[in-house]
Amino acid sequence: MNLTLKIWRQKNASDKGKMVDYKVSDISPDMSFLEMLDVLNEQLVNNDEEPVAFDHDCREGICGMCSLYINGEAHGPDRGVTTCQLHMRMFKDGDTITIEPFRATAFPVVKDLIVDRGAFDRIQHAGGFISVNTSGNTIDANAIPVNKHDADKAFEAATCIGCGACVASCKNSSAMLFVGAKVSQFALLPQGKIEATDRVLNMVKQMDEEGFGNCTNTGACEVECPKGISLENIARMNSEYLKASLKG
Amino acid sequence: MALDSKIPKGPIKDKWTDYKNHINLVNPANKRNIDVIVVGTGLAGGSAAATLAELGYNVKAFCFQDSPRRAHSIAAQGGINAAKNYQGDGDSTYRLFYDTVKGGDYRSREANVYRLAEVSANIIDQCVAQGVPFAREYGGLLDNRSFGGVLVSRTFYAAGQTGQQLLLGAYSAMNRQIGRGKIKMYNRHEMLDVVKVDGKARGIITRNLITGEIERHSAHAVVLGTGGYGNVFFLSTNAMGSNVTAAWKAHKRGAYFANPCYTQIHPTCIPVSGDHQSKLTLMSESLRNDGRIWVPKHMKDVEAIKAGTLKPKDLAEEDRDYYLERRYPAFGNLVPRDVASRAAKERCDAGFGVNATGEAVFLDFASAIQRYGKEQAHVKGLNENDAALVTKLGQEVIKNKYGNLFQMYEKIVDQDPYNTPMMIYPAVHYTMGGIWVDYNLMTTVPGLYCIGEANFSDHGANRLGASALMQGLADGYFVLPYTIGDYLSNDIRTGPISTETKEFADAEKEVREKLDFFVNNKGKHSVDYFHKKLGKIMWNKVGMARNVKGLTEAISEIKALREEFWKDVKVPGTNEEYNEELAKAGRVADFLELGELFAKDALNREESCGGHFREDAVELDGEQKGEAKRDDENFAYVAAWEYKGEPSDAVLHKEELEFKDIELKQRSYK
Ligand SMILES: Cc1cc2nc3c(=O)[nH]c(=O)nc-3n(C[C@H](O)[C@H](O)[C@H](O)COP(=O)(O)OP(=O)(O)OC[C@H]3O[C@@H](n4cnc5c(N)ncnc54)[C@H](O)[C@@H]3O)c2cc1C
Ligand code: SF4
Ligand code: FES
């Protein structure tokens, strides 16, 4: 396949940035999207140009590092996959592909296609944990039975990879799906109930401080989430928040 | 320097408890005056950082990703072992200890492995308390599955995302301490050297990957939890950024590097599809619980499958060769990884590989789907003879167990593994070798510790499935926090370590010179060009089967490639910005040195053991004909290499392994 790429280039956080056109040829449909970008970068290096900076690490859809906005969609046209799992067979010879970073006020661009998602970490620092010591003096694991249904739901919520696609696809740049997933994981487990009130209040407060927008229930986040995190988690967080506010 | 493994005296059962009863402790008020650097935030580094901070030390933690949650541990799929015996199937601390030593082909240190088995059960308690959502049964209790090389079900799991869930657990423990100000986290920072003051590790030099700034960080002790070096092969199941740099710099500063040639080639990975490939993808070993491995019995069927005229699922049962079940009836598809990988290679070398490159075998779920489907139909009171219904129900069970893996496979290969067998082939996955550590997990440099995959300790020459996660968390949550305290008890009056010293200045200067060299070299070839070449040499000559000729060639080829690299490498951009090519250049430079030492170690070890298979060391006859042949008389030792400049000058130190609690036997899985 031969393709035209329109890529966002921005030298650093203070640079204005612009779209630049590139051509790549002989792309195999079996390549992953990032392998296609590897081809471009090899080409740029060989021509003494600067390669395009993008985040990636595991390249198997689990670390949450990759974060491209491809043809107007977070993680591109395929469903249920991250950018690194997107394959070139989703595109046709002659296509033009636009590639931009995940955009949101709370995710400033670092360089080219790389953004700073530190805001997500800070929300977790505010309450994304259960306060147990890690010294091992805990009760036997099977002393806390958990109903399988709840355990499975908690697991599903916990599979969020923290990529930020939900934020990038939301017109309000809301982080409710991400935060809802963490709050839900713990709210569904007996171990997490003890600190439920403080957790939801602190995490939501931090989320607001980071400059994420409000949720207006458009559901775009769920559609683009590579891990199928469900809107149900936002509803659960809202009810946890309401409960906590009444208490607090 | 002679190697002292510092194994405590006394019966193996009591060593760890006695040890803990007699070490020096640091009182809580003094802990506030002590700084510890932890490089790496995977299961090992993350759990260590959280626990040390909780104990009261001031921790500085570093990772090169944009968040600690993205460390490579996140990708672990199948599970974590623990001797809980929840299934009542005869498991015990001793059995986990025994399986690990045997699985490692009798090349690990008994005392360390026993301790690992001993603390394993507690890991599960700890993780559940943290809210790690392990898989459960309908009664609400924890579920288990089995992994290769053992006869009990002791693996705890969270679908195919166990590593993710455990790492998020450790990350949450870190977050709690970051929130309290006890851990200072440095994301997107790469450690480029260890700084020694008066012979002790007292700090590190890092590069901020965003700004290019070179920084000095000091502490009373330094802990490396920087992962494995499988990417020396270029293609592996490791994440793109996984590298040996931190460990290699430590090696250059005096830490011995042990058993570099012990590499695990994992049997169930998605085969290589072309030259563009940037990494390989693992299909978890847990799939061997339900998948059966086979190739056709007859060459004509191989040809027909390759030509696309025969669908694999249409090949009659009697025309299939379930070669693991045939060769190893006792363990069948659940033989250890090294054995399964060699068996796949043997069939493919004989021409029975089933894809275009001839390097693939089938992993087939059809019979498991039928078995589960019938069971479900029975449980639900439905018609067990309705073939379509049974298949559908069976597929649902499989989807519940391995859904994410099947999806991953389908996305990469573009085939539906629910309806046609998967194609798999061995790939580089894990490195048992690493920095040599004593019982305290301290390297040969005082105050420098090494934990997790980066050290050499517990897995001998072959690691059993689901044991790396166990080791990482055992080291970080339960072992290091004790052993490091014993060392730090001497530092309560030392006071803060200054970074304004000659030692720090010299180390920083060296780092800067190297970086300047790269951006100014303006050579002909990209970093990847050299990395790929190194990978090819490693895979072809230092891979699954090794011999004297190949290893000798590899050593001189790697040396030549290294020289070419320093002459001709091209790194665009500057130092003072985000520059991935520059970061990669430093990592590949270290791989080019490690690769040679790796081959040298493989050449030195004239036996076959675990993942190290020498074609000149095989059983020639008897029931075990063709199997690997160990040489306990001459090679029951850990090969620890001391840095002396060029890898060819490295000096070998031997730690003789003593087996007092387990009898040395030939490993048989027949
Ligand atoms: C695909 C896959 C599946 C696996 N599945 C299983 C399984 O089911 N069960 C099992 O037991 N094991 C499994 N393993 C093995 C296991 O995941 C790893 O051995 C283990 O997670 C390693 O943990 P670690 O903490 O030692 O290192 P890692 O998780 O690799 O962490 C390394 C850390 O060091 C940091 N780092 C490295 N170098 C530097 C540097 N120079 N400067 C700063 N920071 C640095 C990184 O940023 C990272 O934070 C699997 C491995 C793979 C590849
Ligand atoms: S909720 Fe989905 S889209 Fe948002 S960070 Fe988590 S995985 Fe990514
Ligand atoms: S690179 Fe890890 S999820 Fe894409």
Tab-separated table of C-alpha atoms in Angstrom, chain A residues 11 28 30-31 35 38 42 45-51 53-60 62-65 78-81 85 87 89 110-111 114-115 117 120-121 124-125 128-142 144-148 151 154-155 158-163 178 182 185-186 189 191, chain B residues 50-51 54 64-70 74-75 77 84 86 122 124-126 128-131 133 136-142 158-159 161 164-165 168 171-173 175-176 178-179 187-188 210 237 239-241 273 276-282 407-408 410-414 477-478 524 526 528 570 572 577-578 580-581:
chain	number	residue	atom	x	y	z
A	11	LYS	CA	8.731	20.773	18.631
A	28	SER	CA	1.979	-4.415	4.170
A	30	ASP	CA	-0.124	-7.225	8.154
A	31	MET	CA	1.805	-4.368	9.719
A	35	GLU	CA	5.082	-0.497	12.557
A	38	ASP	CA	8.439	2.868	12.287
A	42	GLU	CA	13.419	4.977	9.536
A	45	VAL	CA	16.294	9.253	9.978
A	46	ASN	CA	17.922	8.090	6.764
A	47	ASN	CA	17.093	11.454	5.172
A	48	ASP	CA	18.523	13.343	8.159
A	49	GLU	CA	15.128	14.554	9.252
A	50	GLU	CA	13.684	14.358	12.724
A	51	PRO	CA	11.536	11.281	13.361
A	53	ALA	CA	7.723	11.304	18.371
A	54	PHE	CA	4.904	9.093	19.633
A	55	ASP	CA	4.336	7.134	22.856
A	56	HIS	CA	4.353	3.351	22.836
A	57	ASP	CA	5.835	0.480	24.802
A	58	CYS	CA	4.115	-2.900	25.118
A	59	ARG	CA	2.631	-2.879	21.613
A	60	GLU	CA	0.014	-5.348	22.690
A	62	ILE	CA	-2.113	-3.323	27.730
A	63	CYS	CA	0.316	-0.647	28.935
A	64	GLY	CA	-1.846	2.265	27.803
A	65	MET	CA	1.113	4.207	26.496
A	78	ASP	CA	-11.163	-0.214	14.635
A	79	ARG	CA	-13.209	-0.968	17.777
A	80	GLY	CA	-11.991	-2.435	21.039
A	81	VAL	CA	-8.314	-1.909	20.254
A	85	GLN	CA	-3.235	-3.141	17.947
A	87	HIS	CA	-3.528	-3.070	11.744
A	89	ARG	CA	-5.528	-3.970	6.824
A	110	VAL	CA	4.961	17.354	25.052
A	111	LYS	CA	6.224	16.870	21.524
A	114	ILE	CA	3.122	12.772	22.801
A	115	VAL	CA	0.976	14.280	25.540
A	117	ARG	CA	-1.198	12.458	31.084
A	120	PHE	CA	-4.456	10.776	35.568
A	121	ASP	CA	-1.701	9.815	37.999
A	124	GLN	CA	-4.993	8.203	41.542
A	125	HIS	CA	-2.709	9.718	44.180
A	128	GLY	CA	-7.056	5.340	43.944
A	129	PHE	CA	-6.025	2.801	46.580
A	130	ILE	CA	-7.084	0.827	49.606
A	131	SER	CA	-5.106	1.887	52.663
A	132	VAL	CA	-3.563	-1.414	53.691
A	133	ASN	CA	0.038	-1.836	54.611
A	134	THR	CA	2.090	-3.993	52.317
A	135	SER	CA	3.962	-5.751	55.078
A	136	GLY	CA	1.984	-8.937	54.608
A	137	ASN	CA	0.193	-8.937	57.936
A	138	THR	CA	-3.211	-9.374	56.413
A	139	ILE	CA	-5.904	-12.002	56.766
A	140	ASP	CA	-6.043	-15.106	54.618
A	141	ALA	CA	-7.196	-14.272	51.114
A	142	ASN	CA	-10.125	-16.674	51.235
A	144	ILE	CA	-12.938	-12.410	52.272
A	145	PRO	CA	-15.272	-14.248	49.903
A	146	VAL	CA	-16.563	-12.055	47.096
A	147	ASN	CA	-19.644	-12.836	45.078
A	148	LYS	CA	-18.443	-13.847	41.606
A	151	ALA	CA	-15.708	-9.789	41.445
A	154	ALA	CA	-14.782	-5.153	39.612
A	155	PHE	CA	-12.308	-6.871	37.316
A	158	ALA	CA	-10.073	-2.602	36.668
A	159	THR	CA	-9.043	-3.446	33.103
A	160	CYS	CA	-8.895	0.277	32.253
A	161	ILE	CA	-5.406	0.933	30.885
A	162	GLY	CA	-5.349	4.662	31.632
A	163	CYS	CA	-4.801	5.605	28.016
A	178	PHE	CA	-11.513	6.742	33.752
A	182	LYS	CA	-11.403	3.096	39.489
A	185	GLN	CA	-13.567	-1.362	41.084
A	186	PHE	CA	-13.227	-0.598	44.780
A	189	LEU	CA	-15.397	-5.089	46.599
A	191	GLN	CA	-12.261	-4.447	50.927
B	50	ALA	CA	5.694	1.294	48.312
B	51	THR	CA	6.837	-0.906	51.174
B	54	GLU	CA	5.501	2.774	54.227
B	64	PHE	CA	11.261	5.593	31.816
B	65	GLN	CA	7.573	5.368	30.906
B	66	ASP	CA	5.169	8.265	31.512
B	67	SER	CA	3.648	6.551	34.540
B	68	PRO	CA	4.751	3.815	36.936
B	69	ARG	CA	1.646	1.874	35.947
B	70	ARG	CA	3.072	1.190	32.496
B	74	ILE	CA	1.621	-4.853	33.098
B	75	ALA	CA	1.797	-7.252	30.140
B	77	GLN	CA	-0.972	-12.560	31.268
B	84	LYS	CA	-1.898	-21.954	49.170
B	86	TYR	CA	-6.720	-24.034	48.283
B	122	ASN	CA	1.230	-14.196	51.758
B	124	ILE	CA	-2.072	-13.520	47.591
B	125	ASP	CA	-3.394	-12.323	50.963
B	126	GLN	CA	-1.693	-9.004	50.435
B	128	VAL	CA	-6.586	-9.423	47.851
B	129	ALA	CA	-6.449	-6.919	50.706
B	130	GLN	CA	-5.361	-4.290	48.174
B	131	GLY	CA	-8.404	-5.006	46.034
B	133	PRO	CA	-9.749	-8.644	41.522
B	136	ARG	CA	-13.291	-16.390	41.677
B	137	GLU	CA	-15.541	-19.386	41.755
B	138	TYR	CA	-19.287	-19.162	42.203
B	139	GLY	CA	-18.921	-19.720	45.944
B	140	GLY	CA	-16.922	-16.501	46.172
B	141	LEU	CA	-13.542	-18.134	46.810
B	142	LEU	CA	-10.449	-17.756	44.685
B	158	ALA	CA	-7.266	-12.432	36.665
B	159	ALA	CA	-8.397	-13.602	33.195
B	161	GLN	CA	-4.476	-9.791	32.615
B	164	GLN	CA	-1.945	-5.769	34.895
B	165	GLN	CA	-4.032	-6.352	37.988
B	168	LEU	CA	-2.126	-1.804	39.409
B	171	TYR	CA	0.832	1.105	41.731
B	172	SER	CA	-2.048	1.872	44.070
B	173	ALA	CA	0.191	1.152	47.071
B	175	ASN	CA	0.059	6.149	44.941
B	176	ARG	CA	-0.874	6.099	48.577
B	178	ILE	CA	3.164	9.437	46.712
B	179	GLY	CA	0.081	11.176	48.094
B	187	ASN	CA	8.540	9.471	35.419
B	188	ARG	CA	10.217	9.600	32.010
B	210	ILE	CA	11.479	15.143	27.996
B	237	THR	CA	7.749	-10.564	23.805
B	239	ALA	CA	7.931	-4.188	25.599
B	240	MET	CA	9.812	-1.983	23.143
B	241	GLY	CA	11.580	-0.044	25.859
B	273	SER	CA	5.124	-12.638	9.891
B	276	HIS	CA	8.659	-5.224	9.372
B	277	GLN	CA	7.957	-6.910	12.699
B	278	SER	CA	8.834	-4.823	15.737
B	279	LYS	CA	7.963	-7.258	18.503
B	280	LEU	CA	6.453	-10.652	19.167
B	281	THR	CA	3.277	-11.389	21.058
B	282	LEU	CA	2.913	-14.053	23.674
B	407	GLN	CA	-8.978	-11.121	20.588
B	408	MET	CA	-5.302	-10.204	20.497
B	410	GLU	CA	-7.407	-12.383	15.903
B	411	LYS	CA	-6.286	-8.773	15.527
B	412	ILE	CA	-2.736	-9.740	14.715
B	413	VAL	CA	-3.220	-12.836	12.571
B	414	ASP	CA	-6.632	-12.030	11.117
B	477	TYR	CA	6.998	-6.652	49.430
B	478	PHE	CA	8.566	-9.224	51.690
B	524	LYS	CA	25.356	6.132	8.079
B	526	SER	CA	19.991	4.190	12.262
B	528	ASP	CA	17.511	0.006	14.668
B	570	LYS	CA	23.371	7.993	13.248
B	572	PRO	CA	19.273	12.793	14.674
B	577	GLU	CA	14.935	17.586	23.891
B	578	TYR	CA	12.748	14.517	23.751
B	580	GLU	CA	13.851	8.611	21.335
B	581	GLU	CA	16.633	7.730	18.892
